[in-house]
Coordinates of C-alpha atoms and ligand atoms in Angstrom, one line a residue:
M1 CA 26.9 -5.5 -19.7
M2 CA 23.7 -6.0 -17.7
K3 CA 20.6 -6.2 -19.9
K4 CA 17.0 -6.2 -18.5
W5 CA 13.7 -5.8 -20.3
W6 CA 13.0 -2.7 -18.4
M7 CA 16.1 -1.0 -19.7
E8 CA 14.7 -1.4 -23.1
S9 CA 11.4 0.3 -22.3
V10 CA 9.6 3.6 -22.5
G11 CA 7.1 4.1 -19.8
Y12 CA 3.9 6.1 -19.6
Q13 CA 2.3 7.0 -16.2
I14 CA -1.4 6.9 -15.9
Y15 CA -3.4 8.7 -13.2
P16 CA -6.6 6.8 -13.5
K17 CA -9.0 9.4 -12.2
S18 CA -7.9 11.8 -14.9
F19 CA -7.0 9.7 -17.9
F20 CA -10.3 8.7 -19.6
D21 CA -13.8 8.3 -18.3
A22 CA -15.5 5.4 -20.1
N23 CA -18.7 5.2 -18.1
H24 CA -19.5 9.0 -18.1
D25 CA -19.6 9.7 -14.4
G26 CA -16.9 12.4 -14.6
I27 CA -14.2 10.1 -13.2
G28 CA -11.6 8.3 -15.2
D29 CA -11.7 4.6 -14.9
L30 CA -10.1 1.2 -15.8
P31 CA -12.4 0.7 -18.8
G32 CA -11.1 4.1 -19.9
I33 CA -7.5 2.9 -19.7
L34 CA -8.5 -0.3 -21.6
S35 CA -10.0 1.7 -24.4
K36 CA -6.9 3.8 -24.8
L37 CA -4.3 1.0 -24.9
G38 CA -4.4 1.3 -28.7
Y39 CA -3.5 5.0 -28.4
L40 CA -0.6 4.2 -26.1
H41 CA 0.6 1.5 -28.6
E42 CA 0.4 4.1 -31.4
L43 CA 2.4 6.5 -29.3
G44 CA 4.9 3.7 -29.0
V45 CA 5.4 3.1 -25.3
N46 CA 5.9 -0.4 -24.1
L47 CA 5.4 0.0 -20.4
I48 CA 2.6 1.6 -18.4
W49 CA 2.6 2.5 -14.7
I50 CA -1.0 2.8 -13.3
C51 CA -1.4 4.8 -10.1
P52 CA -3.6 3.3 -7.4
F53 CA -7.1 2.1 -8.3
Y54 CA -7.6 0.0 -5.2
D55 CA -10.6 0.3 -2.9
S56 CA -10.2 3.5 -1.0
P57 CA -12.1 6.4 0.6
M58 CA -10.1 8.6 -1.7
D59 CA -8.7 11.0 0.9
D60 CA -5.5 11.1 -1.2
N61 CA -7.0 9.9 -4.5
G62 CA -6.4 6.2 -3.8
Y63 CA -3.0 6.3 -2.1
D64 CA -5.1 5.7 1.0
V65 CA -5.8 2.0 0.4
R66 CA -8.8 0.3 2.2
D67 CA -8.4 -3.0 0.5
F68 CA -5.3 -4.0 -1.5
F69 CA -7.0 -6.8 -3.3
K70 CA -10.1 -4.9 -4.5
V71 CA -10.6 -2.3 -7.3
A72 CA -12.5 0.8 -6.1
D73 CA -16.0 0.9 -7.5
I74 CA -15.5 4.2 -9.2
F75 CA -12.7 2.6 -11.3
G76 CA -14.3 -0.7 -12.2
D77 CA -13.6 -4.2 -11.0
I78 CA -10.9 -6.8 -11.0
E79 CA -12.0 -8.1 -14.4
H80 CA -11.1 -4.8 -15.9
I81 CA -7.5 -4.8 -14.6
K82 CA -7.1 -8.4 -15.7
A83 CA -8.3 -7.3 -19.2
I84 CA -5.8 -4.4 -19.1
I85 CA -3.0 -6.7 -18.3
R86 CA -4.0 -9.2 -20.9
E87 CA -4.6 -6.7 -23.8
A88 CA -1.6 -4.6 -22.9
H89 CA 0.6 -7.7 -23.0
Q90 CA -0.8 -8.6 -26.4
L91 CA 0.3 -5.2 -27.6
G92 CA 3.8 -5.7 -26.1
I93 CA 3.1 -3.3 -23.3
R94 CA 4.1 -4.3 -19.8
V95 CA 2.1 -3.1 -16.8
I96 CA 3.3 -1.9 -13.4
L97 CA 1.2 -0.8 -10.5
D98 CA 1.7 1.4 -7.5
L99 CA 2.6 -0.6 -4.4
V100 CA 1.7 1.4 -1.3
L101 CA 3.8 0.0 1.5
N102 CA 4.1 2.8 4.0
H103 CA 0.5 3.3 5.1
T104 CA -3.1 2.2 4.6
S105 CA -6.4 4.0 4.9
D106 CA -7.7 4.4 8.4
E107 CA -10.7 2.5 7.0
H108 CA -8.5 -0.5 6.3
P109 CA -9.7 -3.5 8.5
W110 CA -6.3 -3.7 10.1
F111 CA -6.5 -0.2 11.3
I112 CA -10.1 -0.5 12.4
E113 CA -9.0 -3.4 14.6
S114 CA -5.7 -1.7 15.6
R115 CA -7.4 1.3 17.1
K116 CA -9.9 -0.7 19.1
S117 CA -7.7 -1.5 22.1
K118 CA -4.1 -1.6 23.2
D119 CA -4.1 -5.4 23.2
N120 CA -5.8 -6.0 19.9
P121 CA -3.8 -8.4 17.7
Y122 CA -3.5 -5.7 15.0
R123 CA -2.3 -3.0 17.5
D124 CA 1.3 -3.4 16.4
F125 CA 0.4 -3.2 12.7
Y126 CA 0.6 0.6 13.1
I127 CA 2.9 3.0 15.1
W128 CA 1.2 4.0 18.3
H129 CA 2.7 6.2 21.0
E130 CA 1.5 7.8 24.2
G131 CA 1.3 11.6 24.3
R132 CA 3.4 13.9 26.5
I133 CA 2.3 16.4 29.0
K134 CA 3.5 19.9 28.4
H135 CA 2.3 22.9 30.4
G136 CA -0.4 20.6 31.9
K137 CA -1.7 19.7 28.5
K138 CA -1.5 16.5 26.5
I139 CA 0.5 16.9 23.3
E140 CA 1.9 14.8 20.5
P141 CA 4.8 12.4 21.3
T142 CA 7.2 14.5 19.1
N143 CA 7.1 17.8 17.2
W144 CA 7.5 16.2 13.8
A145 CA 5.4 17.6 11.0
S146 CA 3.6 15.5 8.3
F147 CA 4.2 16.1 4.6
F148 CA 0.6 17.3 4.2
G149 CA 0.9 19.9 7.1
G150 CA 0.3 19.8 10.8
S151 CA 1.6 17.1 13.2
C152 CA 2.6 13.7 11.9
W153 CA 0.7 12.2 14.9
R154 CA -3.0 12.0 15.3
H155 CA -4.7 11.6 18.7
D156 CA -7.2 8.7 18.8
P157 CA -9.7 9.0 21.6
Q158 CA -10.6 5.3 21.6
T159 CA -7.4 4.4 23.4
D160 CA -6.2 7.9 24.2
S161 CA -3.0 7.4 22.2
Y162 CA -1.4 8.8 19.1
Y163 CA -0.8 7.0 15.8
M164 CA 1.8 8.1 13.3
K165 CA 0.8 9.4 9.9
I166 CA 3.4 11.2 7.8
F167 CA 0.8 12.0 5.1
S168 CA -2.9 12.7 5.9
D169 CA -4.8 12.0 9.1
K170 CA -6.6 9.2 7.2
M171 CA -3.3 7.5 6.3
P172 CA -1.9 5.7 9.3
D173 CA 1.7 4.5 8.9
L174 CA 2.3 0.8 9.0
N175 CA 4.8 -0.6 11.4
W176 CA 7.5 -2.3 9.4
E177 CA 9.3 -3.4 12.6
N178 CA 6.5 -6.0 12.8
P179 CA 7.3 -9.1 10.8
E180 CA 3.6 -9.8 10.4
V181 CA 3.3 -6.4 8.5
R182 CA 6.2 -7.2 6.3
Q183 CA 4.7 -10.6 5.5
A184 CA 1.3 -9.2 4.8
M185 CA 2.7 -6.6 2.4
A186 CA 4.8 -9.2 0.7
D187 CA 1.7 -11.2 0.2
V188 CA 0.0 -8.2 -1.4
A189 CA 2.9 -7.8 -3.9
K190 CA 2.9 -11.5 -4.7
W191 CA -0.8 -11.6 -5.2
W192 CA -0.6 -8.9 -7.9
L193 CA 2.5 -10.5 -9.5
D194 CA 0.6 -13.7 -9.7
L195 CA -2.2 -11.9 -11.4
G196 CA 0.3 -11.0 -14.2
V197 CA 1.6 -7.5 -13.4
D198 CA 5.2 -6.8 -14.4
G199 CA 6.3 -4.9 -11.3
F200 CA 5.7 -1.9 -9.2
R201 CA 6.4 1.7 -8.6
I202 CA 6.8 1.5 -4.8
D203 CA 5.2 4.5 -3.1
A204 CA 7.1 6.4 -0.4
V205 CA 9.6 3.5 0.0
S206 CA 12.2 5.5 1.8
H207 CA 9.9 6.0 4.9
L208 CA 9.7 2.4 6.1
Q209 CA 11.6 3.2 9.3
R210 CA 11.3 5.9 11.9
D211 CA 14.1 7.4 14.0
A212 CA 14.0 7.4 17.8
F213 CA 11.1 9.5 18.9
V214 CA 13.0 12.6 19.9
D215 CA 12.0 16.2 19.0
S216 CA 13.5 17.8 15.9
T217 CA 15.6 20.9 16.6
L218 CA 15.7 22.0 13.0
T219 CA 13.4 25.0 13.7
D220 CA 11.4 26.1 16.6
D221 CA 8.1 25.8 14.7
R222 CA 5.4 24.0 16.5
Y223 CA 5.7 21.1 14.0
V224 CA 8.9 20.6 12.1
L225 CA 9.1 18.9 8.7
D226 CA 12.4 17.1 9.4
W227 CA 12.5 14.3 6.7
K228 CA 15.5 12.7 8.2
K229 CA 13.4 11.5 11.1
F230 CA 11.6 9.1 8.8
S231 CA 13.5 8.9 5.6
N232 CA 16.2 6.6 4.3
L233 CA 17.1 5.1 7.7
P234 CA 19.3 2.0 7.7
K235 CA 16.6 -0.6 8.2
V236 CA 14.7 0.6 5.2
H237 CA 17.4 -1.0 3.1
D238 CA 17.0 -4.3 5.0
H239 CA 13.3 -4.2 4.4
V240 CA 13.8 -3.6 0.7
R241 CA 16.4 -6.3 0.3
W242 CA 14.1 -8.7 2.1
L243 CA 11.3 -7.9 -0.3
H244 CA 13.7 -8.4 -3.2
N245 CA 14.7 -11.9 -2.0
E246 CA 11.3 -12.9 -0.7
V247 CA 9.1 -11.5 -3.5
F248 CA 10.6 -9.7 -6.5
E249 CA 13.6 -11.7 -7.7
P250 CA 11.8 -14.9 -8.8
Y251 CA 9.4 -12.8 -11.0
D252 CA 12.1 -10.8 -12.8
C253 CA 9.9 -7.8 -12.2
L254 CA 10.6 -4.1 -12.4
T255 CA 10.7 -2.2 -9.0
I256 CA 11.0 1.5 -8.9
G257 CA 11.2 3.0 -5.5
E258 CA 10.0 6.5 -4.9
T259 CA 12.7 7.9 -2.7
G260 CA 11.9 11.6 -3.1
G261 CA 14.0 14.6 -2.5
E262 CA 15.9 13.5 0.5
A263 CA 17.8 10.5 -1.1
S264 CA 21.3 11.4 -2.0
I265 CA 23.0 9.8 -4.9
E266 CA 24.8 7.5 -2.5
E267 CA 21.4 6.5 -1.0
G268 CA 20.1 6.0 -4.5
L269 CA 22.9 3.5 -5.2
R270 CA 22.2 1.7 -1.9
Y271 CA 18.7 1.2 -3.1
A272 CA 19.3 0.5 -6.8
S273 CA 22.8 -0.4 -7.7
F274 CA 23.0 -3.7 -9.6
D275 CA 25.0 -5.1 -6.6
A276 CA 22.5 -4.0 -4.0
K277 CA 20.0 -6.6 -5.0
A278 CA 17.2 -4.4 -3.8
L279 CA 15.3 -2.2 -6.3
S280 CA 15.7 -1.9 -10.1
M281 CA 15.6 1.9 -10.0
V282 CA 14.7 4.9 -7.8
F283 CA 12.7 8.0 -8.7
N284 CA 14.6 10.9 -7.2
F285 CA 13.3 14.5 -7.7
D286 CA 16.5 16.5 -7.6
H287 CA 16.1 17.6 -11.2
N288 CA 12.5 18.5 -10.7
W289 CA 13.0 21.6 -8.7
C290 CA 16.0 23.3 -10.4
N291 CA 14.3 26.7 -10.4
N292 CA 13.1 29.2 -7.9
L293 CA 9.5 28.0 -7.8
W294 CA 9.3 27.7 -4.0
S295 CA 10.8 31.1 -3.2
I296 CA 8.9 33.4 -5.6
D297 CA 5.5 35.0 -5.2
D298 CA 4.7 35.3 -8.9
P299 CA 5.1 32.7 -11.6
K300 CA 6.3 35.5 -13.9
D301 CA 9.6 35.4 -11.9
L302 CA 10.2 31.7 -12.5
K303 CA 13.7 31.0 -13.7
T304 CA 15.3 27.7 -14.6
D305 CA 18.7 27.2 -13.0
V306 CA 20.2 25.5 -16.1
I307 CA 23.6 24.9 -14.5
R308 CA 22.1 23.2 -11.5
L309 CA 19.8 21.1 -13.6
K310 CA 22.8 20.0 -15.7
Q311 CA 24.8 19.2 -12.6
V312 CA 22.0 17.1 -11.1
F313 CA 21.6 15.1 -14.3
A314 CA 25.3 14.6 -14.9
Q315 CA 26.0 13.6 -11.2
W316 CA 23.3 10.9 -11.2
Q317 CA 24.3 9.7 -14.7
E318 CA 27.9 9.5 -13.7
A319 CA 27.3 7.7 -10.4
F320 CA 25.1 5.1 -12.0
K321 CA 27.4 4.5 -14.9
G322 CA 27.9 0.7 -15.0
Q323 CA 26.5 0.5 -11.4
G324 CA 22.8 0.8 -11.9
W325 CA 20.0 2.1 -13.9
L326 CA 17.9 5.3 -13.8
P327 CA 14.4 6.3 -14.7
L328 CA 14.2 9.5 -16.7
N329 CA 11.1 11.6 -16.0
W330 CA 10.3 15.2 -16.0
L331 CA 7.2 15.1 -13.8
N332 CA 4.6 13.0 -12.2
H333 CA 1.2 13.3 -10.6
D334 CA 2.7 15.3 -7.6
Q335 CA 4.4 18.1 -9.6
P336 CA 3.4 21.1 -11.7
R337 CA 3.2 20.6 -15.4
L338 CA 6.6 20.5 -17.1
M339 CA 5.7 23.2 -19.7
S340 CA 4.7 25.6 -16.9
H341 CA 8.0 24.8 -15.2
Y342 CA 10.9 24.5 -17.5
G343 CA 9.0 25.2 -20.8
S344 CA 7.9 28.4 -22.5
R345 CA 4.4 29.5 -23.6
A346 CA 6.0 31.8 -26.2
H347 CA 8.1 29.0 -27.7
F348 CA 5.6 26.3 -27.0
K349 CA 6.4 23.7 -29.6
A350 CA 10.2 24.3 -29.6
S351 CA 10.4 24.1 -25.8
G352 CA 8.1 21.1 -25.5
K353 CA 10.2 19.2 -28.0
M354 CA 13.5 20.3 -26.6
L355 CA 12.6 19.1 -23.1
A356 CA 11.5 15.8 -24.5
T357 CA 14.8 15.3 -26.5
A358 CA 17.0 16.4 -23.6
L359 CA 15.5 13.7 -21.3
H360 CA 14.8 10.9 -23.8
M361 CA 18.3 10.8 -25.2
M362 CA 20.0 10.2 -21.8
R363 CA 20.8 6.8 -20.4
G364 CA 17.9 5.3 -18.5
T365 CA 14.2 4.4 -18.9
P366 CA 12.1 7.4 -19.9
F367 CA 8.7 7.8 -18.3
I368 CA 6.1 10.1 -19.9
Y369 CA 3.4 11.5 -17.6
Q370 CA -0.1 11.6 -19.2
G371 CA -0.6 14.8 -21.2
E372 CA 3.1 15.6 -21.3
E373 CA 3.2 14.2 -24.8
I374 CA 1.1 17.2 -26.0
G375 CA 2.7 19.8 -23.7
M376 CA -0.2 20.2 -21.3
I377 CA 0.3 23.2 -19.0
N378 CA -0.8 24.2 -15.5
H379 CA -4.4 25.0 -14.6
P380 CA -5.3 28.6 -13.8
F381 CA -6.9 27.8 -10.4
E382 CA -8.4 30.8 -8.8
N383 CA -10.4 29.6 -5.8
L384 CA -10.0 27.2 -2.9
Q385 CA -13.1 25.4 -4.1
D386 CA -11.4 24.5 -7.3
F387 CA -8.7 22.4 -5.6
R388 CA -9.2 18.7 -5.0
D389 CA -5.8 17.7 -3.7
I390 CA -5.6 17.3 0.1
A391 CA -2.0 18.6 0.2
S392 CA -3.0 21.8 -1.7
I393 CA -6.0 22.4 0.5
N394 CA -3.9 21.8 3.7
H395 CA -1.2 24.1 2.2
Y396 CA -3.8 26.8 1.9
H397 CA -5.0 26.5 5.5
E398 CA -1.4 26.4 6.7
L399 CA -0.6 29.7 4.8
M400 CA -3.7 31.3 6.2
R401 CA -2.7 30.4 9.7
K402 CA 0.8 31.6 9.2
H403 CA -0.2 34.9 7.5
P404 CA -3.6 35.8 8.9
D405 CA -3.3 39.3 7.5
A406 CA -2.2 38.3 3.9
D407 CA -4.3 39.0 0.9
L408 CA -6.4 36.0 -0.2
A409 CA -5.3 36.3 -3.8
Y410 CA -1.7 36.2 -2.6
I411 CA -2.3 33.0 -0.7
I412 CA -4.1 31.3 -3.6
K413 CA -1.3 32.3 -5.9
K414 CA 1.2 30.6 -3.6
V415 CA -0.8 27.4 -3.4
V416 CA -1.4 27.4 -7.2
M417 CA 2.3 27.6 -8.0
T418 CA 3.2 24.2 -6.4
S419 CA -0.2 22.5 -6.4
R420 CA -0.4 18.8 -7.2
D421 CA -3.7 19.4 -8.9
H422 CA -2.1 20.7 -12.1
P423 CA -1.1 17.3 -13.4
R424 CA -4.4 15.8 -12.3
T425 CA -6.7 17.8 -14.5
P426 CA -8.3 15.6 -17.2
V427 CA -6.2 14.6 -20.2
H428 CA -7.1 16.7 -23.3
W429 CA -8.2 14.1 -25.8
D430 CA -9.8 16.6 -28.2
D431 CA -11.3 20.1 -28.4
T432 CA -14.9 19.2 -27.5
R433 CA -16.6 20.0 -24.3
H434 CA -14.8 18.4 -21.3
A435 CA -11.8 17.8 -23.6
G436 CA -13.2 14.5 -24.8
F437 CA -12.4 13.1 -21.3
S438 CA -16.0 12.6 -20.3
T439 CA -19.5 13.6 -21.4
V440 CA -20.2 15.1 -18.0
R441 CA -18.4 17.7 -15.9
P442 CA -15.3 16.0 -14.5
W443 CA -14.4 15.6 -10.9
I444 CA -11.8 18.3 -11.4
D445 CA -12.1 21.1 -13.9
V446 CA -10.5 20.7 -17.4
T447 CA -7.7 23.2 -18.1
P448 CA -9.4 25.8 -20.3
N449 CA -7.1 25.5 -23.3
H450 CA -8.0 22.1 -24.7
D451 CA -9.1 23.8 -27.9
L452 CA -5.4 24.7 -28.4
I453 CA -3.6 21.7 -26.8
N454 CA -5.2 18.3 -27.4
I455 CA -4.2 14.9 -28.6
A456 CA -6.5 14.7 -31.6
D457 CA -5.1 17.8 -33.2
Q458 CA -1.5 16.9 -32.4
M459 CA -1.9 13.4 -33.8
Q460 CA -3.0 15.1 -37.1
D461 CA -0.1 17.5 -37.2
Q462 CA 3.1 15.8 -38.2
D463 CA 5.0 18.7 -36.7
S464 CA 3.5 18.5 -33.2
I465 CA 5.0 17.8 -29.8
W466 CA 3.1 14.4 -29.9
H467 CA 4.9 13.3 -33.1
H468 CA 8.2 14.4 -31.6
Y469 CA 7.7 12.1 -28.6
R470 CA 6.7 9.3 -30.9
K471 CA 9.8 9.8 -33.0
L472 CA 12.0 9.8 -29.8
I473 CA 10.4 6.5 -28.7
Q474 CA 10.9 5.0 -32.1
L475 CA 14.5 6.0 -32.2
R476 CA 15.0 4.4 -28.8
L477 CA 13.1 1.2 -29.3
T478 CA 13.2 0.3 -32.9
S479 CA 15.8 2.3 -34.8
D480 CA 19.3 1.2 -35.7
L481 CA 20.5 3.7 -33.0
R482 CA 18.7 1.7 -30.4
D483 CA 21.9 0.4 -28.8
V484 CA 23.6 3.7 -28.4
I485 CA 20.5 5.3 -27.1
I486 CA 19.7 2.6 -24.6
H487 CA 23.2 1.4 -23.5
G488 CA 25.6 4.0 -24.7
T489 CA 27.8 5.9 -22.3
F490 CA 26.9 9.4 -21.2
E491 CA 29.3 12.3 -21.1
M492 CA 28.2 15.9 -20.5
I493 CA 30.3 18.4 -22.3
D494 CA 30.7 22.2 -22.0
V495 CA 29.7 21.7 -18.4
A496 CA 29.9 25.4 -17.5
H497 CA 27.7 26.7 -20.4
P498 CA 24.9 28.7 -18.8
S499 CA 22.2 28.0 -21.4
L500 CA 23.1 24.7 -23.2
Y501 CA 22.8 21.2 -22.0
V502 CA 25.1 19.2 -24.3
Y503 CA 26.0 15.6 -23.9
K504 CA 27.5 12.7 -25.9
R505 CA 26.4 9.2 -26.1
H506 CA 28.7 6.5 -27.3
H507 CA 28.4 2.8 -28.0
D508 CA 30.7 0.7 -30.2
H509 CA 31.0 2.7 -33.5
D510 CA 28.0 4.9 -32.8
Q511 CA 28.3 8.3 -31.3
L512 CA 25.6 10.9 -30.7
L513 CA 25.9 14.6 -29.8
V514 CA 22.8 16.0 -28.1
V515 CA 22.5 19.8 -28.0
N516 CA 19.7 21.5 -26.1
N517 CA 19.2 25.2 -25.6
F518 CA 17.2 25.6 -22.4
T519 CA 16.7 29.4 -22.9
A520 CA 14.7 31.8 -25.1
E521 CA 18.0 33.3 -26.2
H522 CA 19.9 32.8 -29.5
V523 CA 23.1 31.0 -28.7
I524 CA 26.2 30.6 -30.9
W525 CA 28.2 27.5 -30.0
R526 CA 31.4 26.0 -31.4
L527 CA 30.9 22.3 -32.3
P528 CA 33.5 19.8 -31.0
A529 CA 36.0 18.4 -33.4
D530 CA 33.9 15.3 -34.2
R531 CA 32.5 15.2 -37.7
V532 CA 28.7 15.5 -38.0
T533 CA 27.4 12.8 -40.3
A534 CA 23.7 13.2 -39.8
V535 CA 20.9 15.0 -38.0
I536 CA 18.8 12.5 -36.1
I537 CA 16.1 14.6 -34.6
Q538 CA 15.6 18.4 -34.4
N539 CA 12.9 20.9 -33.4
Y540 CA 13.3 23.5 -36.1
P541 CA 12.8 22.9 -39.8
D542 CA 16.5 23.3 -40.5
V543 CA 19.9 23.4 -38.7
D544 CA 22.2 26.3 -39.0
I545 CA 25.8 25.2 -38.9
R546 CA 28.5 27.4 -40.5
H547 CA 32.2 26.7 -40.2
Q548 CA 31.8 24.2 -37.4
T549 CA 29.7 26.7 -35.5
L550 CA 26.1 26.1 -34.5
Y551 CA 23.6 29.0 -34.5
L552 CA 20.9 28.0 -32.1
R553 CA 17.5 29.5 -31.8
P554 CA 15.3 29.7 -28.7
Y555 CA 14.9 26.2 -27.2
E556 CA 16.5 24.7 -30.2
S557 CA 17.5 21.1 -29.8
I558 CA 19.4 18.8 -32.2
V559 CA 20.7 15.3 -32.0
F560 CA 23.6 14.7 -34.3
K561 CA 25.2 11.5 -35.3
T562 CA 28.9 12.1 -35.2
E563 CA 32.2 10.4 -36.0
A564 CA 35.5 11.0 -34.2
H565 CA 38.0 12.7 -36.5
T566 CA 40.8 10.4 -37.4
Ligands
NOJ1 C1 3.7 9.7 -3.0 C2 2.6 9.8 -4.0 O1 3.2 10.0 -5.2 C3 1.7 10.8 -3.6 O2 0.7 11.1 -4.6 C4 1.0 10.4 -2.3 O3 0.2 11.4 -1.8 C5 2.0 10.0 -1.2 N1 3.1 9.2 -1.7 C6 1.4 9.2 -0.1 O4 1.0 7.9 -0.6

């Protein structure tokens, strides 16, 4: 059985701008992270992923990197990250960073050079193309849309050509066909590994190759978001394997590729099976959108597709059984808050705990996104001015263009439902002004319920969601059930049940039965023949079993230790 340190980890994702502001300028920073390492240790995690803090004009909050080797002034300096690595390691916490391979900022020196002339030595660091003439007018080389709206090409007057940018205008895509680019980015990764980091979450890794520049015919929109034109194309795998051999392998580091929604399970295995010798794991998002969020007009109509969610989990678990390893995460900095998605306001504690248990008891490496451990919920954004995220702002303009006669409140409501700003509001440390995140007004408004949902209160309350997360982490990392939770097999049972997500874990003599009610309904469920020997973790004060039948309350979740009947 393959055993790696990162299989025996529980990760915590930090979005630096919103985590903790130590210098009181309204923006979270590296000293803020440093000062909260003790907190993370107390929660029990042994791995942190820190989102970009590199020098950047912050068009996309740091994913637009201007200098890969420098810390942005707003976040601190290189000594701070060195201190974070050192002190985290002393606490037994490993540190991974975001490695942004697909693009740079347009203010990166390579791009400043590249755009100067067609024969500049850096010209081929990026993807340049001539425009086409249509109806006597110069237009983009293809009709492909960018993820953040509009064309994925941007005209540059200096050389009258177009550069490719699948995210924002200020994020030109690197040309991975160019060996100099590959080497330069390998050097970036090595530099950070030599500084002591334990690996990377690799941003947008699936986009390192583009298809032939031919128009998409998916729709007849002016710009078509046709992911296949720049996702998971064959050479991406070559690049990733090359990085593995050239950079990652000698360091025994963790590499998690962000492959997004377009990577099938087969693709996932091509990136991250043990045999692929490419990445350690991939973040897919298939389980993140198992509801009707994108098709409804009102959050009141939100409904979780439990069957679909179960299928997605079970299919990935099944495919990776013995073949590879999966991260387990409910959300990240790009997705709405979990509790406003699959959780329930009416059953706040029960649903927050159930969601945690359902995820943390599976096979894989759990990742908690900051604030998830207390059940933070979406922000009630009401005006365009309240948004900070470029994708949300562009989404608003796109909707206004498409529906010029629509009611403004309707447009805002649509943008709010999927906005990436929800997970980026400041962490609620306590119930004081600005949620204990800062002493001044933060760069993005605090969600106005920090008096009810905050870390200080939940740490005091033994029955809180926070303590539930802590217990789950302890069970996984330090209890005598560690082996079954980490390495045990996974088997979903009662596959067709519309409300319950039930699975078994098994390792040597240990066997667990994990029962999760994903609904606000009471559910009566016949237990399998195995004998229940103990309750390991639950989210109600008691467990109602009568005659081998389980009487479950809304969002109830129980982990049983069981023994096969002999
Ligand atoms: C994925 C990151 O998670 C997201 O926040 C970012 O905007 C894009 N990649 C571009 O770097």
